[in-house]
Coordinates of C-alpha atoms in Angstrom, one line a residue:
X1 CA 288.9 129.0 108.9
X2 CA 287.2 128.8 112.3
X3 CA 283.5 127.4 112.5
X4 CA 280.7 129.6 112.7
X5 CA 280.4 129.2 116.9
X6 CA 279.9 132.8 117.8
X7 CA 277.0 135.0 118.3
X8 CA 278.3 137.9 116.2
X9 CA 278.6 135.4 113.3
X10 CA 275.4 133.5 113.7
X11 CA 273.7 136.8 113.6
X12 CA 275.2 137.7 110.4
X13 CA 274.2 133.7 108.3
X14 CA 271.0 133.9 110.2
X15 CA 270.5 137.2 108.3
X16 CA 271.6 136.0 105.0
X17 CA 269.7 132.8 105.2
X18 CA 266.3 134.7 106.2
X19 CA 266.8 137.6 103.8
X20 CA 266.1 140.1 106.6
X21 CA 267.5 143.6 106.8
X22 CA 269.5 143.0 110.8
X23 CA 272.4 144.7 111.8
X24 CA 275.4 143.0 112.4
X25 CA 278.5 145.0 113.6
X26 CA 281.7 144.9 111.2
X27 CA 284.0 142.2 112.4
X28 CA 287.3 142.7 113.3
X29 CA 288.3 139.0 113.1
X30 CA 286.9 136.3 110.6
X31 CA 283.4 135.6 111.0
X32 CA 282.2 137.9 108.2
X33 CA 284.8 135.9 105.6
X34 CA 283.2 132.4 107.6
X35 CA 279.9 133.0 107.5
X36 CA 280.3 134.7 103.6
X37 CA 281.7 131.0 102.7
X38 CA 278.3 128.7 101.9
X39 CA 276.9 126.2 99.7
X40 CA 272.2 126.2 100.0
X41 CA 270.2 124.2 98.3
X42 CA 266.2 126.3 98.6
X43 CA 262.5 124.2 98.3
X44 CA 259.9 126.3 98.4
X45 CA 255.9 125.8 97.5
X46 CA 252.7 127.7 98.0
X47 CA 249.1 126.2 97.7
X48 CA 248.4 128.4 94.8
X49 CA 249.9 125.8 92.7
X50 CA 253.3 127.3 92.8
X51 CA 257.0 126.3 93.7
X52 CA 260.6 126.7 93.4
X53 CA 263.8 125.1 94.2
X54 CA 267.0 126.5 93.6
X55 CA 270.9 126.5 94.8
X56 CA 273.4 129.1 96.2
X57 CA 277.1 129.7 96.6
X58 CA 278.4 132.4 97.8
X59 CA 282.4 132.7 98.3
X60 CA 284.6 135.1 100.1
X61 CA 287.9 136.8 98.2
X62 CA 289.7 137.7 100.6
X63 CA 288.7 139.7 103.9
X64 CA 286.3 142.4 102.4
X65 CA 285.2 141.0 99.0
X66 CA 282.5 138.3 98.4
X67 CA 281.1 136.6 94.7
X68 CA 277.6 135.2 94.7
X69 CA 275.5 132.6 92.2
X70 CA 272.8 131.3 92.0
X71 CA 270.4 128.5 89.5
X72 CA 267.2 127.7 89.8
X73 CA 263.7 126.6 88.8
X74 CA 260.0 128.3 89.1
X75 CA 257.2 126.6 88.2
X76 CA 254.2 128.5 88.2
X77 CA 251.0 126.8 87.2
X78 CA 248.3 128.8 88.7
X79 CA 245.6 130.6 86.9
X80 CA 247.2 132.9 84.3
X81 CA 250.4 131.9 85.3
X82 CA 253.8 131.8 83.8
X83 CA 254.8 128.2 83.4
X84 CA 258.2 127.3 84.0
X85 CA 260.7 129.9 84.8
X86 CA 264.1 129.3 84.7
X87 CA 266.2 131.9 86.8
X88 CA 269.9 132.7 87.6
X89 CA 271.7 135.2 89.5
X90 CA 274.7 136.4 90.8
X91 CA 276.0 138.9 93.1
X92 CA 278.9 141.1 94.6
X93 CA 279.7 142.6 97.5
X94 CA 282.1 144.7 99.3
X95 CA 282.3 145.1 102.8
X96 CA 284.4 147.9 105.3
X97 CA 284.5 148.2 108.8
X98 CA 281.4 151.0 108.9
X99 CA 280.0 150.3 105.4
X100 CA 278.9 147.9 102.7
X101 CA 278.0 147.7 99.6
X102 CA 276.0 145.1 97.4
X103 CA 274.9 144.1 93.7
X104 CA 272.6 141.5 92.4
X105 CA 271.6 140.6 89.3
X106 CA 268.6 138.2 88.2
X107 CA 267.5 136.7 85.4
X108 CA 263.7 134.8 84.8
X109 CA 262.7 133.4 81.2
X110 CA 260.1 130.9 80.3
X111 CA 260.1 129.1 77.1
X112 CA 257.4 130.7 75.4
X113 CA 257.1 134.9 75.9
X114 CA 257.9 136.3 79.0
X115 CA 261.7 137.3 80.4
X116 CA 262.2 139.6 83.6
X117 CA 265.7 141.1 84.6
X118 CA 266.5 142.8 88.0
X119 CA 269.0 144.7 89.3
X120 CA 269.2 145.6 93.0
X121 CA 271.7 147.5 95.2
X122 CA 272.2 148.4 98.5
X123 CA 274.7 150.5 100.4
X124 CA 274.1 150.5 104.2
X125 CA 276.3 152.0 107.2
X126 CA 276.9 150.4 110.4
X127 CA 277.6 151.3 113.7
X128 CA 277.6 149.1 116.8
X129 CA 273.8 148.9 117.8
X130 CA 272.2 149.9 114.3
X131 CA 272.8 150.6 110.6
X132 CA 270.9 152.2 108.0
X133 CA 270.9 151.9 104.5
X134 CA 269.9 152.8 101.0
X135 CA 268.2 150.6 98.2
X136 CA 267.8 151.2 94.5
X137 CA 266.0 148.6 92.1
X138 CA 265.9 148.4 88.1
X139 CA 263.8 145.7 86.2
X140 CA 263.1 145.3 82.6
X141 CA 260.5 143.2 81.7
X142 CA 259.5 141.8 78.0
X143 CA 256.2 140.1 77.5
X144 CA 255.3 139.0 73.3
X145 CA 251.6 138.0 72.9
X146 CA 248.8 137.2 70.1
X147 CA 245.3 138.7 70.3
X148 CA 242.3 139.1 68.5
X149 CA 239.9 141.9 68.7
X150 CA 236.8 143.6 68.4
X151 CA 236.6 147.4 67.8
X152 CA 234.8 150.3 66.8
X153 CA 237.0 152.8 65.0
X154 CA 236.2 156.3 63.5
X155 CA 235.3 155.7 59.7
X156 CA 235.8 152.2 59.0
X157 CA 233.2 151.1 62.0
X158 CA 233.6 147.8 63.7
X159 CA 236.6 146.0 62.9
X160 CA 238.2 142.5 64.1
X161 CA 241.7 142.7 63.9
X162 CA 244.8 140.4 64.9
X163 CA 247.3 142.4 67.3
X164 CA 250.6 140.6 67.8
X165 CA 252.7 142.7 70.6
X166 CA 256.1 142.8 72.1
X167 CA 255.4 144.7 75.1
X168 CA 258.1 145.8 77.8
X169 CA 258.1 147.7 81.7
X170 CA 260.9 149.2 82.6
X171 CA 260.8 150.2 86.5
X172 CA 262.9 151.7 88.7
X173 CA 262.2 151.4 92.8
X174 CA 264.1 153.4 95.7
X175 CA 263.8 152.3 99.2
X176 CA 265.4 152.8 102.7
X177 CA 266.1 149.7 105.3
X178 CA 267.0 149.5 109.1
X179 CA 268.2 147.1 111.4
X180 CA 268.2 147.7 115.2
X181 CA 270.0 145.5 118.2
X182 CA 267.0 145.8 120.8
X183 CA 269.6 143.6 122.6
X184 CA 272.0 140.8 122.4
X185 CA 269.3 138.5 121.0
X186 CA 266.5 140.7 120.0
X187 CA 267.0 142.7 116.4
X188 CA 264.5 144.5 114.6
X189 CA 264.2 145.5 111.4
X190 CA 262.7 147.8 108.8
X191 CA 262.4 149.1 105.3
X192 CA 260.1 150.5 102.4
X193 CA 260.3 151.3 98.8
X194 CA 258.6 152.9 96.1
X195 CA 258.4 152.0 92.5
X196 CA 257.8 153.6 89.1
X197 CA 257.3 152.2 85.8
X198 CA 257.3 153.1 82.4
X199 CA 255.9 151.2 78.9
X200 CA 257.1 150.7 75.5
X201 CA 256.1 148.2 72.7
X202 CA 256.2 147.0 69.0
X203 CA 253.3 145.8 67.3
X204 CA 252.0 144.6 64.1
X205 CA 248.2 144.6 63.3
X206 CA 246.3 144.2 59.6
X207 CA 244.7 147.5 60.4
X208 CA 245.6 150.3 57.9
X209 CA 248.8 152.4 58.7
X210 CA 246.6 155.7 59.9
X211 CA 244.6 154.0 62.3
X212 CA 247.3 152.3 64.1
X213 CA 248.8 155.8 64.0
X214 CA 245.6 157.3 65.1
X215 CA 245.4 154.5 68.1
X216 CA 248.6 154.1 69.4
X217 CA 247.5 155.3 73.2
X218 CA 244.6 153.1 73.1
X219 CA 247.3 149.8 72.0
X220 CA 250.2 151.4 74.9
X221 CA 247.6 150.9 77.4
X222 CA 245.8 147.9 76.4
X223 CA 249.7 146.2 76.0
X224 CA 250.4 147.2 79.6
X225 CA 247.4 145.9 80.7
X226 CA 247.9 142.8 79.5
X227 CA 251.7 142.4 80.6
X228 CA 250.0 143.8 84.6
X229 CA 247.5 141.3 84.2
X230 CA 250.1 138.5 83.9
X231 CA 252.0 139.8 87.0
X232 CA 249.2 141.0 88.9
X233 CA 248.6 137.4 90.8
X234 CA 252.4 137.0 91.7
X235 CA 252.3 139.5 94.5
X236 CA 249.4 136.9 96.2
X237 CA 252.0 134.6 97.1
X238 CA 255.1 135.4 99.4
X239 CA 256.9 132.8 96.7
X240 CA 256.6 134.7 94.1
X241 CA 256.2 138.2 94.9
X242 CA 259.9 138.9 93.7
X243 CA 258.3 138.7 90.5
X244 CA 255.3 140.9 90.9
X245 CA 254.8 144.4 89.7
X246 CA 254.6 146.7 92.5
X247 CA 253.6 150.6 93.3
X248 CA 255.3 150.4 96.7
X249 CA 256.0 148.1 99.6
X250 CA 257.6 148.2 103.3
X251 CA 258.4 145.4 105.8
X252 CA 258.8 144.7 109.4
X253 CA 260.9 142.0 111.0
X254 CA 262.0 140.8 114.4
X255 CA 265.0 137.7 115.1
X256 CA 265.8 136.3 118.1
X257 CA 269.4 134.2 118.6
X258 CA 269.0 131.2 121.0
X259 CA 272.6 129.3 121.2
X260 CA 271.8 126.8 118.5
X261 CA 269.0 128.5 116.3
X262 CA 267.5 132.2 115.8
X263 CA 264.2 132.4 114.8
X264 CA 262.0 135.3 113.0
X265 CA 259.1 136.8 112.2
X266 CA 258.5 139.6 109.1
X267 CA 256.1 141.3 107.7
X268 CA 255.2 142.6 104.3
X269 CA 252.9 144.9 103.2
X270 CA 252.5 145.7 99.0
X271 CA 250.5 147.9 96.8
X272 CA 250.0 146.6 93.4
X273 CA 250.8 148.3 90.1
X274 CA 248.2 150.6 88.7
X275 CA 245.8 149.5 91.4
X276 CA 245.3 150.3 94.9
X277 CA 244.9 146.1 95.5
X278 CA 246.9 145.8 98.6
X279 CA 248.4 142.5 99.6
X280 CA 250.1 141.8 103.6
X281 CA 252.3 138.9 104.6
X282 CA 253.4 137.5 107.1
X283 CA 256.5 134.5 107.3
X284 CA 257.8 132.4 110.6
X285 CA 261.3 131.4 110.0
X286 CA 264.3 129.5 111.6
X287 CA 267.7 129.0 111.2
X288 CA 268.9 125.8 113.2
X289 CA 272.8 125.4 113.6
X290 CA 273.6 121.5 113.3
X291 CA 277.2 121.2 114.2
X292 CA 279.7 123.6 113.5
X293 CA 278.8 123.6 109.5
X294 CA 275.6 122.8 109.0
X295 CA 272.4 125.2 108.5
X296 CA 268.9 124.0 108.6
X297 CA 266.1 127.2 108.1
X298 CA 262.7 126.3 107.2
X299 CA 259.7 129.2 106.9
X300 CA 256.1 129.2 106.6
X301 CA 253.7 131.9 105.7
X302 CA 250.7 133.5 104.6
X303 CA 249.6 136.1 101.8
X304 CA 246.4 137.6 102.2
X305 CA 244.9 139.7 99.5
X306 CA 242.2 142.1 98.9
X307 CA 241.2 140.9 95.7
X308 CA 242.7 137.1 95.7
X309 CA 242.4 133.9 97.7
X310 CA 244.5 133.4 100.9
X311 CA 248.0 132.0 99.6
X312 CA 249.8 129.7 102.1
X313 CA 253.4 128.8 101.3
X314 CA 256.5 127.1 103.0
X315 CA 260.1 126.3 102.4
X316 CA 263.1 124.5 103.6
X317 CA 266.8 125.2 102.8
X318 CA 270.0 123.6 103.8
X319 CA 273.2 124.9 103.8
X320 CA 276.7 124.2 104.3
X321 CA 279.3 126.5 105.3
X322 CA 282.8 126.8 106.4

């Protein structure tokens, strides 16, 4: 297999390695099987008390076909926050000469009550400047808490009660993306998407049968309030804002290929769930070619909130490819 040396396939790794929405045209040769063929290893960290490291391989079967894993570790000890999460993935992919298409799975699950599976899938179309594409999302969330409360209810007056919940959010999100070739070094990207979630629980209380009944609206609400509230921090941080729980969101990117790096610049901006909290950030990346298999990219940003502290955050990764 030939070395990544070419700028056609150093577009294409820079744009896996940054996670950016670019446009690569199909190749007719073997770049697209080279630069498919990778072993990363990921540190990231935030100074919201936050960090993550994880590893990637991703393989090539055959000329069109590709298999992806990942393992990994978040650790997430800010206020409210949700401990250790331990996460896999894995993905597929199946590229043409004017069209691709993608799945990925992920998995997060901490020890104690709070798991998070997501789906994502895109199917894009290329031509030889540009490509467009279409995204679709689906996450299922499941969040189990103890609580203890105060209320007034009709007839039996104030009442302290103990509510143990197993809550769940199941969203579904639909987006568009765009990548441009302003030139043969310049690309520029796009996208948005728009979410939409829906709540379910199970509950057990030592209030009386009829008033749970009588109730259940005011404990749907109050369970996903609790469950947002758990998630509404993670979309302060560009680390974790995979996690977060989101109305809608759109991004804007720019790369730029030198003949032994490409560097970047994106743009995020997201609007909370149930809230009209809005939350822009901005990363600086590079991807640095060290000979013909090795992949240095760090990235640094910046999350900046309306109703939360500035978040800073960097992150290194080194891959391997061949």
């Amino acid at each position: 297999m030939q070395a990544i040396t070419t700028a056609t396939q150093r577009h294409f790794l820079a744009a896996l390695l940054l996670s950016l929405s670019l446009t690569t045209h199909a190749a007719e040769d073997d770049s697209y099987v080279s630069a498919m063929n990778y072993l990363s290893l990921d540190a990231q960290g935030d100074n919201a008390d936050s960090r993550q490291f994880s590893g990637t391989g991703s393989f090539a079967l055959g000329k069109y076909l590709w298999l992806q894993g990942t393992v990994g570790k978040l650790t997430d000890d800010s206020t409210n926050g949700l401990g250790d999460l331990n996460n896999y993935g894995f993905g597929t992919g199946l590229k043409g000469e004017h069209a691709q298409l993608s799945v990925n799975f992920s998995h997060y699950r901490n020890d104690a009550n709070y798991t998070q599976r997501d789906v994502t899938a895109a199917l894009d179309w290329y031509a030889k400047r540009f490509s467009v594409g279409l995204d679709v999302f689906h996450r299922n969330t499941d969040k189990s808490f103890d609580k203890t409360f105060t209320r007034v209810f009709p007839v039996i007056g104030a009442t302290t009660f103990a509510l143990h919940a197993d809550g769940r959010l199941t969203g579904s999100g639909f987006g568009l993306h765009g990548g441009f070739n302003l030139t043969e070094q310049l690309s520029l990207s796009l996208g948005g998407m728009s979410y939409d979630y829906d709540s379910d629980f199970d509950m057990s209380t030592n209030l009386p049968a009829p008033i749970q009944q009588q109730q259940r609206t005011f404990f749907g609400q109050l369970i996903r309030d609790e469950i947002r509230r758990s998630l509404q921090q993670q979309a302060t941080s560009g680390l974790t804002r995979s996690l977060a729980l989101l109305d809608s969101s759109y991004n804007l990117g720019l790369s730029y290929l030198l003949d032994s790096a490409s560097l970047s610049a994106q743009y995020f901006h997201d609007t909370a769930l149930d809230s009209d909290a809005t939350t822009n950030t901005v990363t600086l990346g590079a991807v640095i070619f060290v000979g013909d298999h090795w992949i240095v990219a760090p990235q640094i940003g910046q999350s900046r909130s309306d109703d939360a502290d500035d978040v800073t955050f960097a992150g290194l990764s080194l891959s391997y490819n061949w």
